[in-house]
Short mmCIF file of C-alpha atoms in Angstrom, two decimals:
data_model
loop_
_atom_site.label_atom_id
_atom_site.label_comp_id
_atom_site.label_asym_id
_atom_site.label_seq_id
_atom_site.Cartn_x
_atom_site.Cartn_y
_atom_site.Cartn_z
CA MET R 1 221.90 165.89 187.36
CA ASN R 2 223.28 164.37 184.18
CA PRO R 3 225.84 166.71 182.55
CA ILE R 4 225.75 164.84 179.24
CA LYS R 5 221.96 164.94 178.98
CA ASP R 6 221.91 168.56 180.15
CA ALA R 7 224.45 169.53 177.45
CA ALA R 8 222.41 167.73 174.79
CA MET R 9 219.25 169.51 175.87
CA ASP R 10 221.03 172.87 175.48
CA HIS R 11 220.61 172.25 171.74
CA ALA R 12 217.12 170.79 172.06
CA ARG R 13 214.77 170.96 169.12
CA PRO R 14 211.00 171.39 169.15
CA ILE R 15 209.10 168.71 167.28
CA GLN R 16 205.48 167.91 166.60
CA LEU R 17 204.44 164.41 165.66
CA THR R 18 201.45 162.16 165.85
CA VAL R 19 201.92 158.99 167.88
CA ASN R 20 199.14 156.42 167.76
CA GLY R 21 196.75 159.09 166.54
CA GLU R 22 197.60 161.63 169.24
CA THR R 23 199.54 164.82 168.45
CA HIS R 24 202.52 165.63 170.65
CA ARG R 25 204.55 168.82 170.79
CA CYS R 26 207.83 168.21 172.57
CA THR R 27 211.40 169.35 172.83
CA VAL R 28 214.00 166.68 172.22
CA ALA R 29 217.76 166.38 172.20
CA PRO R 30 219.04 166.29 168.60
CA ARG R 31 220.54 162.82 169.06
CA GLN R 32 217.65 161.20 170.92
CA HIS R 33 216.47 158.10 169.13
CA LEU R 34 212.82 157.68 168.29
CA VAL R 35 212.48 154.52 170.39
CA ASP R 36 213.97 156.32 173.42
CA PHE R 37 211.55 159.19 172.86
CA VAL R 38 208.44 157.00 172.73
CA ARG R 39 209.59 154.96 175.72
CA GLU R 40 210.98 157.67 177.99
CA ASP R 41 209.07 160.80 177.03
CA LEU R 42 205.71 159.29 176.09
CA GLY R 43 205.74 156.22 178.37
CA LEU R 44 204.97 153.80 175.52
CA THR R 45 207.22 150.95 176.58
CA GLY R 46 206.07 148.23 174.19
CA SER R 47 208.95 148.81 171.77
CA HIS R 48 212.17 147.54 173.26
CA LEU R 49 215.83 148.39 172.95
CA GLY R 50 217.89 145.42 171.91
CA CYS R 51 221.05 145.73 169.89
CA GLU R 52 220.80 149.49 169.26
CA HIS R 53 222.29 148.86 165.80
CA GLY R 54 219.11 148.19 163.81
CA VAL R 55 219.73 144.46 163.59
CA CYS R 56 217.44 142.77 166.12
CA GLY R 57 214.09 144.45 165.39
CA ALA R 58 212.99 144.78 169.03
CA CYS R 59 212.55 148.54 168.50
CA THR R 60 210.35 148.25 165.40
CA VAL R 61 207.72 150.97 164.98
CA ARG R 62 205.83 152.36 162.00
CA LEU R 63 206.81 155.72 160.61
CA ASP R 64 204.27 157.09 158.12
CA GLY R 65 202.91 153.56 157.72
CA ALA R 66 206.17 151.69 157.08
CA ILE R 67 208.11 149.74 159.68
CA VAL R 68 211.45 151.19 160.74
CA ARG R 69 214.00 150.49 163.42
CA GLY R 70 213.32 153.03 166.16
CA CYS R 71 216.94 152.88 167.27
CA LEU R 72 218.12 154.12 163.86
CA VAL R 73 215.68 157.02 163.52
CA LEU R 74 216.18 160.18 165.49
CA ALA R 75 213.16 161.75 167.16
CA VAL R 76 213.82 164.98 165.24
CA GLN R 77 213.51 163.02 161.99
CA ALA R 78 209.93 162.17 162.97
CA ASP R 79 208.96 165.85 163.17
CA GLY R 80 205.68 166.34 161.30
CA ARG R 81 205.23 162.61 160.77
CA ALA R 82 203.01 159.81 162.08
CA VAL R 83 204.40 157.11 164.37
CA GLN R 84 202.61 153.95 165.37
CA THR R 85 203.89 151.77 168.17
CA ILE R 86 202.76 148.29 169.17
CA GLU R 87 200.34 149.95 171.60
CA GLY R 88 198.65 151.80 168.73
CA LEU R 89 198.64 148.74 166.49
CA SER R 90 197.07 146.61 169.22
CA GLN R 91 194.43 149.18 170.19
CA GLY R 92 192.87 149.07 166.75
CA GLY R 93 192.20 145.35 167.04
CA SER R 94 193.48 144.62 163.53
CA VAL R 95 196.13 142.23 164.86
CA ARG R 96 193.99 140.43 167.45
CA ASP R 97 194.07 137.26 165.32
CA LEU R 98 197.85 137.52 165.05
CA GLN R 99 198.23 138.01 168.79
CA ASP R 100 195.95 135.03 169.43
CA ALA R 101 197.96 132.88 167.00
CA PHE R 102 201.21 133.85 168.74
CA VAL R 103 199.72 132.70 172.05
CA ALA R 104 198.18 129.51 170.63
CA ARG R 105 201.40 128.54 168.84
CA ASN R 106 203.66 129.50 171.77
CA ALA R 107 205.37 131.96 169.44
CA LEU R 108 206.31 134.11 172.38
CA GLN R 109 208.26 132.94 175.33
CA CYS R 110 210.12 135.71 177.12
CA GLY R 111 208.13 138.24 175.05
CA TYR R 112 210.98 140.71 174.57
CA CYS R 113 210.98 140.44 170.78
CA THR R 114 207.21 140.01 170.44
CA PRO R 115 206.22 143.66 169.85
CA GLY R 116 208.74 143.97 167.02
CA MET R 117 207.70 140.60 165.63
CA LEU R 118 204.04 141.64 165.64
CA MET R 119 204.86 144.94 163.92
CA ALA R 120 206.82 143.13 161.20
CA ALA R 121 204.21 140.39 160.81
CA ALA R 122 201.39 142.95 160.56
CA GLU R 123 203.18 144.69 157.70
CA LEU R 124 203.68 141.34 155.95
CA LEU R 125 200.00 140.49 156.34
CA GLU R 126 199.03 143.85 154.82
CA THR R 127 201.54 143.94 151.97
CA GLN R 128 201.85 140.26 151.04
CA PRO R 129 198.57 138.48 151.84
CA ASP R 130 199.58 135.61 149.53
CA ALA R 131 203.03 135.11 151.07
CA THR R 132 204.44 131.59 151.07
CA ARG R 133 205.98 129.98 154.13
CA GLU R 134 209.44 130.72 152.72
CA GLN R 135 208.52 134.37 152.18
CA VAL R 136 207.28 134.56 155.79
CA ARG R 137 210.57 133.05 156.99
CA THR R 138 212.58 135.55 154.97
CA TRP R 139 210.45 138.51 156.07
CA MET R 140 210.58 137.59 159.75
CA SER R 141 214.31 136.88 159.66
CA GLY R 142 214.90 140.60 160.16
CA ASN R 143 213.72 140.25 163.75
CA TYR R 144 215.71 138.22 166.26
CA CYS R 145 214.25 135.82 168.77
CA ARG R 146 216.51 133.91 171.12
CA CYS R 147 213.78 131.77 172.67
CA THR R 148 211.49 130.21 170.09
CA GLY R 149 213.72 129.17 167.22
CA TYR R 150 211.30 130.92 164.82
CA GLN R 151 209.30 127.81 163.90
CA ALA R 152 206.41 128.80 166.14
CA ILE R 153 206.53 132.40 164.92
CA VAL R 154 206.41 131.33 161.27
CA ASP R 155 203.61 128.87 162.10
CA ALA R 156 201.58 131.64 163.76
CA VAL R 157 202.00 134.07 160.87
CA CYS R 158 201.19 131.36 158.29
CA GLU R 159 198.09 130.39 160.27
CA VAL R 160 196.82 133.98 160.16
CA LEU R 161 197.63 134.29 156.45
CA ALA R 162 195.60 131.13 155.74
CA SER R 163 192.74 132.22 157.98
CA ARG R 164 192.51 135.67 156.42
CA LYS R 165 192.71 134.20 152.93
CA ALA R 166 189.86 131.77 153.73
CA THR R 167 187.78 134.60 155.18
CA ALA R 168 188.35 136.74 152.08
CA ALA R 169 187.45 133.82 149.80
CA ALA R 170 184.23 133.15 151.75
CA ALA R 171 183.32 136.84 151.57
CA ALA R 172 183.94 136.85 147.81
CA ARG R 173 181.72 133.78 147.38
CA GLY R 174 179.01 135.43 149.46
CA ALA R 175 179.20 138.61 147.38
CA ARG R 176 178.74 136.63 144.17
CA ALA R 177 175.75 134.69 145.49
#
């Protein structure tokens, strides 16, 4: 029995949200963070708790399509909204090339930061397909990694940017032919 958790649940709030395409109706404590909710209540443990101050990026998830720090968003704030975790992002297969590049470039070592890195990199790939190496560095600097020194992470993201750009160019040439 946890008296603090029990007291918080006395003021519990019902919420409904869609996580990775699946609707959930739950009751949550008003101060429960979104990342704690997806990890503890839904069992989606890909997003990690790091600094719990929104600095490290280990808890990165998408909320209505944009990445957010799950430790800074309360679960009640996600009521009526769509959440995507690394599990949902990976299931769709749209980041398979990014995951493969992370492995090939040894851009993951302990793996703790990797889900947040992949979430951030996926948003970069979608929103800035012509990003320069410096723009990748700047974008990814919002996520901390204590193992790799970032070089391998930036290399992996730049490799995928180049590959996707080449694929798009080849498709454009084929469409004109």
